[in-house]
Amino acid sequence: MTDRVRSEAIGAPRLVHLLVGWTDGDGPLHKRLADALHQLIDTGELPAGTRLPAERTVAGALAVSRSTVVAAYEALRAAGWLASRRGSGTWVRRPGVDYPVPEPRSRGPLGMGRQGSVPAPLTGADLADPPESIDLSTGALPGLQMVAEIATKVSAEDYRDLLGHHGYYAAGLPTLREELAERLERRGVPAHSSDLIVTSGSQQAVELIAQGLVQPGDEIVLEEPTYRGALETFRSRGAKVITVPVRTGRRGPGGVDVDVLERLIARRPKLVYLLPTAHNPTGATLNVADRLRVVRAAAAAGVPVIDDESTVDTSLVWPPPPPLAAVAAEHGVPATVFNVGSLSKLFWGGLRVGWIHGPSDLVGRLSRVKNAADLGSSVPGQLLALKLLAHTASAREQRKDQLSTGLAAAEAAMHKLLPEWEWARPLGGAALWVRVPKSDTVALAARARRHGVLVVPGPAYSASEGLREFLRIGYAAGPGAVTEGIRRLATAWRAGP
């Protein structure tokens, strides 16, 4: 029996808007229409699983004959870019990938509004948790004990010289900026403290870049799936989000699909946002050769790239591939790269210490944005961060042991209890990105909550509320909690609706 999942439908008016200019060029109308639809699918503007309007509806909206639309759809079906079934309509797919058959959409299982749309973020935190629930919805890590121990070593002497200053360091504490710049230098990034801003975590770093560089209507390229916080940030700026698929590494290299990304960059979007190391939520890592392709494409088109390395310290293999800015420098590629980082994953999220490194003129602009926002991040937090950085190697070893133990427990439980589910072993991060057969994971996440375990459905990481067959399962809660959580999840899945 063929799997069925809920899909997102695109209306004829929206499709016509995306197809603007499709009649330009040579050849029969049906071929021009097929080529235009193919381009929208290939660039991610029509994501896999999107249900298309009926041929007659599209023909009326485009003012062409129905036979033109029928021929275009048929050509794309023959090439593997569309699929159809009586009662399910026509939907987008990609050649060589076995996508489930969509089923008609209905109101969401949680009463979440239009076509079961998923509020972002949907982590379970917005609903009352059942008693003794296990939270596998988060990738946040508990703080290391060394944070408390080293906090006691921040002395009055450390504050003495600073207290003569008003304390509003818009770009960050100078000594911390110098240390962070040296840290980037050791990883191959030509860094100077004057080109670096300390932020209140990596989330603020992304928000500052969006506020400083992005205007409503600007095209922004994001991965699909991607970090929820970045997706929400760029949407709040009124940006037009274009997506590029992420390869999990289950069948070949992991990371962003560089073939598609190169074509999107050639369109000269305003900005590209990537998580190339320990990608959130898939855990994939982009190899060095593909990183070089990314920076070369960005340099050729003059498009800035955000290299979000907030998860780099969760890499299970150290050292990971070099940052994009380091790859560009090594090969003499004049790419504009913003390196975004954070100490949250390495030491403790409560520190709220992150950074942006990039071209001096642009970083100067972002410093003024930050000054207007908060006059500068907490000085005591930055002092503690400065002392913690001397213990980076030890902290990384602790994180690696913690995450490796959690991952082993999660995979053992999955193999035993849910052998039908599919995932690629992550190279970093704190969660499994799992494909669940014969399920809508929004409904499954709701059912799992009733069984006492919190997980996040794929649409929370999707720009189009797609990915409904995927689920993110965290493994940072400890081996016992992870094992029991997956047992409850298996029970919820097998219980059915």
Short mmCIF file of N, CA and C in Angstrom, two decimals, residues 308-432:
data_model
loop_
_atom_site.label_atom_id
_atom_site.label_comp_id
_atom_site.label_asym_id
_atom_site.label_seq_id
_atom_site.Cartn_x
_atom_site.Cartn_y
_atom_site.Cartn_z
N ASP A 308 26.61 30.24 9.63
CA ASP A 308 26.18 30.12 11.03
C ASP A 308 26.89 28.92 11.65
N GLU A 309 27.86 29.21 12.49
CA GLU A 309 28.63 28.15 13.16
C GLU A 309 28.23 27.99 14.63
N SER A 310 27.01 28.36 14.96
CA SER A 310 26.57 28.27 16.35
C SER A 310 26.56 26.84 16.86
N THR A 311 26.51 25.87 15.93
CA THR A 311 26.48 24.46 16.35
C THR A 311 27.83 23.76 16.16
N VAL A 312 28.86 24.50 15.75
CA VAL A 312 30.12 23.85 15.39
C VAL A 312 30.73 23.07 16.55
N ASP A 313 30.51 23.53 17.79
CA ASP A 313 31.11 22.84 18.93
C ASP A 313 30.36 21.56 19.32
N THR A 314 29.29 21.24 18.60
CA THR A 314 28.63 19.95 18.79
C THR A 314 29.09 18.94 17.75
N SER A 315 30.09 19.30 16.96
CA SER A 315 30.60 18.37 15.95
C SER A 315 31.17 17.14 16.63
N LEU A 316 30.80 15.97 16.12
CA LEU A 316 31.28 14.72 16.69
C LEU A 316 32.63 14.31 16.12
N VAL A 317 33.11 15.03 15.14
CA VAL A 317 34.44 14.82 14.57
C VAL A 317 35.18 16.15 14.64
N TRP A 318 36.34 16.15 15.32
CA TRP A 318 37.08 17.41 15.45
C TRP A 318 38.50 17.23 14.95
N PRO A 319 39.03 18.17 14.15
CA PRO A 319 38.34 19.39 13.74
C PRO A 319 37.35 19.14 12.61
N PRO A 320 36.29 19.92 12.55
CA PRO A 320 35.36 19.85 11.42
C PRO A 320 35.97 20.58 10.23
N PRO A 321 35.33 20.57 9.07
CA PRO A 321 35.84 21.36 7.95
C PRO A 321 35.96 22.83 8.33
N PRO A 322 36.88 23.56 7.70
CA PRO A 322 37.09 24.97 8.06
C PRO A 322 35.89 25.84 7.73
N PRO A 323 35.76 26.98 8.40
CA PRO A 323 34.67 27.91 8.09
C PRO A 323 34.74 28.37 6.64
N LEU A 324 33.62 28.84 6.13
CA LEU A 324 33.58 29.30 4.73
C LEU A 324 34.58 30.42 4.48
N ALA A 325 34.74 31.33 5.47
CA ALA A 325 35.69 32.43 5.29
C ALA A 325 37.11 31.92 5.19
N ALA A 326 37.43 30.85 5.91
CA ALA A 326 38.77 30.26 5.84
C ALA A 326 39.01 29.61 4.48
N VAL A 327 38.00 28.92 3.97
CA VAL A 327 38.12 28.30 2.64
C VAL A 327 38.33 29.38 1.58
N ALA A 328 37.56 30.46 1.68
CA ALA A 328 37.70 31.55 0.71
C ALA A 328 39.10 32.15 0.77
N ALA A 329 39.61 32.37 1.98
CA ALA A 329 40.94 32.97 2.13
C ALA A 329 42.03 32.04 1.59
N GLU A 330 41.92 30.77 1.88
CA GLU A 330 42.95 29.81 1.43
C GLU A 330 43.07 29.77 -0.09
N HIS A 331 41.94 29.93 -0.77
CA HIS A 331 41.93 29.83 -2.24
C HIS A 331 41.86 31.18 -2.93
N GLY A 332 42.00 32.26 -2.16
CA GLY A 332 42.01 33.58 -2.75
C GLY A 332 40.69 34.00 -3.37
N VAL A 333 39.59 33.54 -2.80
CA VAL A 333 38.26 33.87 -3.33
C VAL A 333 37.71 35.08 -2.57
N PRO A 334 37.39 36.17 -3.26
CA PRO A 334 36.94 37.39 -2.59
C PRO A 334 35.46 37.37 -2.20
N ALA A 335 35.07 36.36 -1.43
CA ALA A 335 33.66 36.24 -1.03
C ALA A 335 33.40 37.07 0.22
N THR A 336 32.18 37.58 0.32
CA THR A 336 31.73 38.29 1.52
C THR A 336 31.06 37.28 2.43
N VAL A 337 31.71 36.97 3.55
CA VAL A 337 31.20 35.94 4.46
C VAL A 337 31.07 36.53 5.87
N PHE A 338 29.90 36.34 6.46
CA PHE A 338 29.70 36.65 7.87
C PHE A 338 29.82 35.35 8.65
N ASN A 339 30.76 35.30 9.59
CA ASN A 339 30.87 34.14 10.47
C ASN A 339 30.10 34.44 11.74
N VAL A 340 29.09 33.60 12.03
CA VAL A 340 28.28 33.76 13.24
C VAL A 340 28.61 32.61 14.17
N GLY A 341 28.87 32.92 15.42
CA GLY A 341 29.20 31.88 16.39
C GLY A 341 28.56 32.13 17.73
N SER A 342 28.74 31.17 18.63
CA SER A 342 28.11 31.24 19.94
C SER A 342 28.85 30.32 20.90
N LEU A 343 28.79 30.66 22.19
CA LEU A 343 29.34 29.79 23.24
C LEU A 343 28.25 28.98 23.93
N SER A 344 27.01 29.08 23.43
CA SER A 344 25.89 28.42 24.09
C SER A 344 26.01 26.90 24.06
N LYS A 345 26.37 26.33 22.90
CA LYS A 345 26.46 24.88 22.79
C LYS A 345 27.69 24.34 23.52
N LEU A 346 28.77 25.16 23.55
CA LEU A 346 30.00 24.69 24.15
C LEU A 346 29.96 24.73 25.67
N PHE A 347 29.50 25.84 26.24
CA PHE A 347 29.53 26.01 27.69
C PHE A 347 28.14 26.02 28.33
N TRP A 348 27.30 26.99 27.90
CA TRP A 348 25.98 27.13 28.52
C TRP A 348 25.18 28.19 27.78
N GLY A 349 23.92 27.87 27.46
CA GLY A 349 23.07 28.83 26.78
C GLY A 349 22.81 30.07 27.61
N GLY A 350 22.88 29.95 28.94
CA GLY A 350 22.62 31.08 29.81
C GLY A 350 23.67 32.17 29.73
N LEU A 351 24.82 31.89 29.10
CA LEU A 351 25.84 32.93 28.93
C LEU A 351 25.35 34.04 28.01
N ARG A 352 24.60 33.68 26.96
CA ARG A 352 24.13 34.62 25.93
C ARG A 352 25.29 35.40 25.33
N VAL A 353 26.32 34.68 24.90
CA VAL A 353 27.47 35.30 24.25
C VAL A 353 27.65 34.67 22.87
N GLY A 354 27.53 35.51 21.85
CA GLY A 354 27.77 35.09 20.48
C GLY A 354 28.57 36.16 19.77
N TRP A 355 28.71 36.04 18.44
CA TRP A 355 29.47 37.05 17.71
C TRP A 355 29.15 37.02 16.22
N ILE A 356 29.54 38.11 15.58
CA ILE A 356 29.52 38.23 14.12
C ILE A 356 30.92 38.69 13.71
N HIS A 357 31.51 38.01 12.75
CA HIS A 357 32.74 38.49 12.13
C HIS A 357 32.49 38.64 10.64
N GLY A 358 32.96 39.74 10.06
CA GLY A 358 32.76 39.96 8.64
C GLY A 358 33.52 41.18 8.15
N PRO A 359 33.23 41.62 6.92
CA PRO A 359 33.91 42.79 6.36
C PRO A 359 33.72 44.01 7.25
N SER A 360 34.80 44.80 7.41
CA SER A 360 34.79 45.89 8.38
C SER A 360 33.69 46.92 8.13
N ASP A 361 33.43 47.26 6.85
CA ASP A 361 32.41 48.26 6.58
C ASP A 361 31.02 47.78 6.98
N LEU A 362 30.73 46.52 6.68
CA LEU A 362 29.41 45.98 7.01
C LEU A 362 29.28 45.74 8.51
N VAL A 363 30.36 45.26 9.14
CA VAL A 363 30.32 45.04 10.59
C VAL A 363 30.14 46.37 11.32
N GLY A 364 30.75 47.44 10.78
CA GLY A 364 30.54 48.77 11.38
C GLY A 364 29.08 49.18 11.34
N ARG A 365 28.43 48.87 10.23
CA ARG A 365 27.00 49.18 10.12
C ARG A 365 26.20 48.37 11.14
N LEU A 366 26.54 47.10 11.30
CA LEU A 366 25.81 46.25 12.24
C LEU A 366 26.07 46.67 13.68
N SER A 367 27.27 47.19 13.94
CA SER A 367 27.57 47.68 15.29
C SER A 367 26.64 48.84 15.66
N ARG A 368 26.35 49.69 14.68
CA ARG A 368 25.44 50.81 14.95
C ARG A 368 24.02 50.30 15.20
N VAL A 369 23.63 49.23 14.48
CA VAL A 369 22.31 48.63 14.71
C VAL A 369 22.23 48.07 16.12
N LYS A 370 23.31 47.40 16.56
CA LYS A 370 23.30 46.82 17.91
C LYS A 370 23.29 47.91 18.97
N ASN A 371 24.03 48.98 18.73
CA ASN A 371 24.05 50.08 19.68
C ASN A 371 22.65 50.64 19.89
N ALA A 372 21.91 50.76 18.79
CA ALA A 372 20.54 51.26 18.89
C ALA A 372 19.63 50.26 19.60
N ALA A 373 19.96 48.97 19.49
CA ALA A 373 19.09 47.94 20.05
C ALA A 373 19.27 47.79 21.56
N ASP A 374 20.54 47.75 22.04
CA ASP A 374 20.72 47.47 23.47
C ASP A 374 21.96 48.10 24.10
N LEU A 375 22.69 48.92 23.35
CA LEU A 375 23.89 49.61 23.84
C LEU A 375 25.04 48.66 24.16
N GLY A 376 24.85 47.37 23.92
CA GLY A 376 25.92 46.41 24.18
C GLY A 376 25.47 45.28 25.08
N SER A 377 26.12 44.13 24.94
CA SER A 377 25.78 42.95 25.74
C SER A 377 26.34 43.05 27.14
N SER A 378 25.88 42.15 28.01
CA SER A 378 26.28 42.16 29.42
C SER A 378 27.79 42.02 29.58
N VAL A 379 28.40 42.95 30.32
CA VAL A 379 29.85 42.88 30.57
C VAL A 379 30.21 41.71 31.50
N PRO A 380 29.48 41.45 32.60
CA PRO A 380 29.83 40.29 33.42
C PRO A 380 29.79 38.97 32.64
N GLY A 381 28.81 38.83 31.76
CA GLY A 381 28.75 37.62 30.95
C GLY A 381 29.95 37.50 30.03
N GLN A 382 30.39 38.63 29.49
CA GLN A 382 31.55 38.61 28.60
C GLN A 382 32.84 38.31 29.37
N LEU A 383 32.95 38.82 30.60
CA LEU A 383 34.12 38.51 31.43
C LEU A 383 34.19 37.02 31.72
N LEU A 384 33.05 36.43 32.06
CA LEU A 384 33.03 34.99 32.31
C LEU A 384 33.38 34.22 31.04
N ALA A 385 32.84 34.65 29.91
CA ALA A 385 33.14 33.98 28.64
C ALA A 385 34.63 34.02 28.34
N LEU A 386 35.27 35.14 28.62
CA LEU A 386 36.71 35.28 28.38
C LEU A 386 37.50 34.25 29.17
N LYS A 387 37.13 34.04 30.41
CA LYS A 387 37.83 33.06 31.24
C LYS A 387 37.52 31.63 30.79
N LEU A 388 36.28 31.39 30.36
CA LEU A 388 35.90 30.05 29.91
C LEU A 388 36.64 29.63 28.64
N LEU A 389 36.94 30.58 27.78
CA LEU A 389 37.58 30.24 26.51
C LEU A 389 38.92 29.53 26.70
N ALA A 390 39.57 29.76 27.83
CA ALA A 390 40.84 29.06 28.11
C ALA A 390 40.61 27.57 28.33
N HIS A 391 39.36 27.18 28.52
CA HIS A 391 39.04 25.77 28.78
C HIS A 391 38.28 25.13 27.62
N THR A 392 38.44 25.68 26.44
CA THR A 392 37.70 25.22 25.28
C THR A 392 37.93 23.74 24.98
N ALA A 393 39.18 23.30 25.00
CA ALA A 393 39.49 21.91 24.64
C ALA A 393 38.79 20.93 25.59
N SER A 394 38.84 21.22 26.88
CA SER A 394 38.20 20.35 27.86
C SER A 394 36.68 20.34 27.67
N ALA A 395 36.11 21.52 27.41
CA ALA A 395 34.66 21.60 27.20
C ALA A 395 34.24 20.80 25.98
N ARG A 396 35.02 20.87 24.90
CA ARG A 396 34.68 20.11 23.69
C ARG A 396 34.70 18.61 23.95
N GLU A 397 35.66 18.15 24.72
CA GLU A 397 35.71 16.73 25.03
C GLU A 397 34.49 16.30 25.84
N GLN A 398 34.09 17.13 26.79
CA GLN A 398 32.90 16.80 27.58
C GLN A 398 31.66 16.77 26.71
N ARG A 399 31.53 17.74 25.81
CA ARG A 399 30.37 17.77 24.93
C ARG A 399 30.37 16.57 23.99
N LYS A 400 31.52 16.23 23.46
CA LYS A 400 31.59 15.09 22.55
C LYS A 400 31.18 13.80 23.25
N ASP A 401 31.67 13.60 24.48
CA ASP A 401 31.30 12.40 25.24
C ASP A 401 29.80 12.39 25.52
N GLN A 402 29.27 13.54 25.92
CA GLN A 402 27.84 13.64 26.24
C GLN A 402 26.98 13.34 25.03
N LEU A 403 27.31 13.96 23.89
CA LEU A 403 26.51 13.78 22.68
C LEU A 403 26.69 12.39 22.09
N SER A 404 27.89 11.84 22.13
CA SER A 404 28.12 10.49 21.60
C SER A 404 27.33 9.46 22.40
N THR A 405 27.27 9.64 23.72
CA THR A 405 26.50 8.73 24.56
C THR A 405 25.01 8.84 24.26
N GLY A 406 24.53 10.07 24.12
CA GLY A 406 23.11 10.26 23.79
C GLY A 406 22.75 9.70 22.43
N LEU A 407 23.63 9.92 21.45
CA LEU A 407 23.38 9.40 20.10
C LEU A 407 23.36 7.88 20.10
N ALA A 408 24.29 7.25 20.80
CA ALA A 408 24.32 5.78 20.85
C ALA A 408 23.04 5.24 21.46
N ALA A 409 22.57 5.89 22.52
CA ALA A 409 21.32 5.44 23.15
C ALA A 409 20.14 5.62 22.22
N ALA A 410 20.09 6.74 21.52
CA ALA A 410 18.98 7.01 20.60
C ALA A 410 18.97 6.01 19.45
N GLU A 411 20.12 5.78 18.85
CA GLU A 411 20.15 4.85 17.71
C GLU A 411 19.85 3.42 18.14
N ALA A 412 20.33 3.02 19.31
CA ALA A 412 20.03 1.67 19.80
C ALA A 412 18.53 1.50 20.01
N ALA A 413 17.89 2.50 20.61
CA ALA A 413 16.44 2.43 20.85
C ALA A 413 15.67 2.46 19.54
N MET A 414 16.12 3.27 18.59
CA MET A 414 15.44 3.35 17.30
C MET A 414 15.54 2.03 16.54
N HIS A 415 16.73 1.46 16.50
CA HIS A 415 16.90 0.18 15.79
C HIS A 415 16.02 -0.91 16.41
N LYS A 416 15.89 -0.88 17.71
CA LYS A 416 15.12 -1.92 18.41
C LYS A 416 13.62 -1.69 18.31
N LEU A 417 13.19 -0.44 18.51
CA LEU A 417 11.76 -0.15 18.65
C LEU A 417 11.11 0.39 17.40
N LEU A 418 11.89 1.05 16.53
CA LEU A 418 11.33 1.68 15.33
C LEU A 418 12.21 1.39 14.12
N PRO A 419 12.43 0.13 13.81
CA PRO A 419 13.34 -0.21 12.71
C PRO A 419 12.83 0.24 11.35
N GLU A 420 11.54 0.56 11.24
CA GLU A 420 10.99 1.01 9.96
C GLU A 420 11.38 2.46 9.64
N TRP A 421 11.76 3.23 10.66
CA TRP A 421 12.07 4.64 10.46
C TRP A 421 13.47 4.79 9.86
N GLU A 422 13.68 5.90 9.14
CA GLU A 422 14.94 6.10 8.42
C GLU A 422 15.62 7.38 8.87
N TRP A 423 16.94 7.31 9.02
CA TRP A 423 17.71 8.51 9.36
C TRP A 423 19.16 8.29 8.94
N ALA A 424 19.87 9.39 8.78
CA ALA A 424 21.31 9.35 8.53
C ALA A 424 22.02 9.68 9.83
N ARG A 425 23.08 8.96 10.13
CA ARG A 425 23.81 9.23 11.38
C ARG A 425 24.38 10.65 11.32
N PRO A 426 23.99 11.52 12.26
CA PRO A 426 24.47 12.91 12.22
C PRO A 426 25.95 13.01 12.52
N LEU A 427 26.59 14.01 11.92
CA LEU A 427 28.00 14.29 12.20
C LEU A 427 28.15 15.32 13.32
N GLY A 428 27.04 15.82 13.81
CA GLY A 428 27.06 16.78 14.90
C GLY A 428 25.65 17.15 15.30
N GLY A 429 25.54 18.01 16.29
CA GLY A 429 24.22 18.40 16.76
C GLY A 429 23.75 17.48 17.88
N ALA A 430 22.51 17.68 18.28
CA ALA A 430 21.97 16.94 19.42
C ALA A 430 20.64 16.27 19.11
N ALA A 431 20.42 15.94 17.82
CA ALA A 431 19.13 15.36 17.45
C ALA A 431 19.25 14.49 16.21
N LEU A 432 18.33 13.53 16.10
CA LEU A 432 18.16 12.74 14.88
C LEU A 432 17.08 13.39 14.02
#
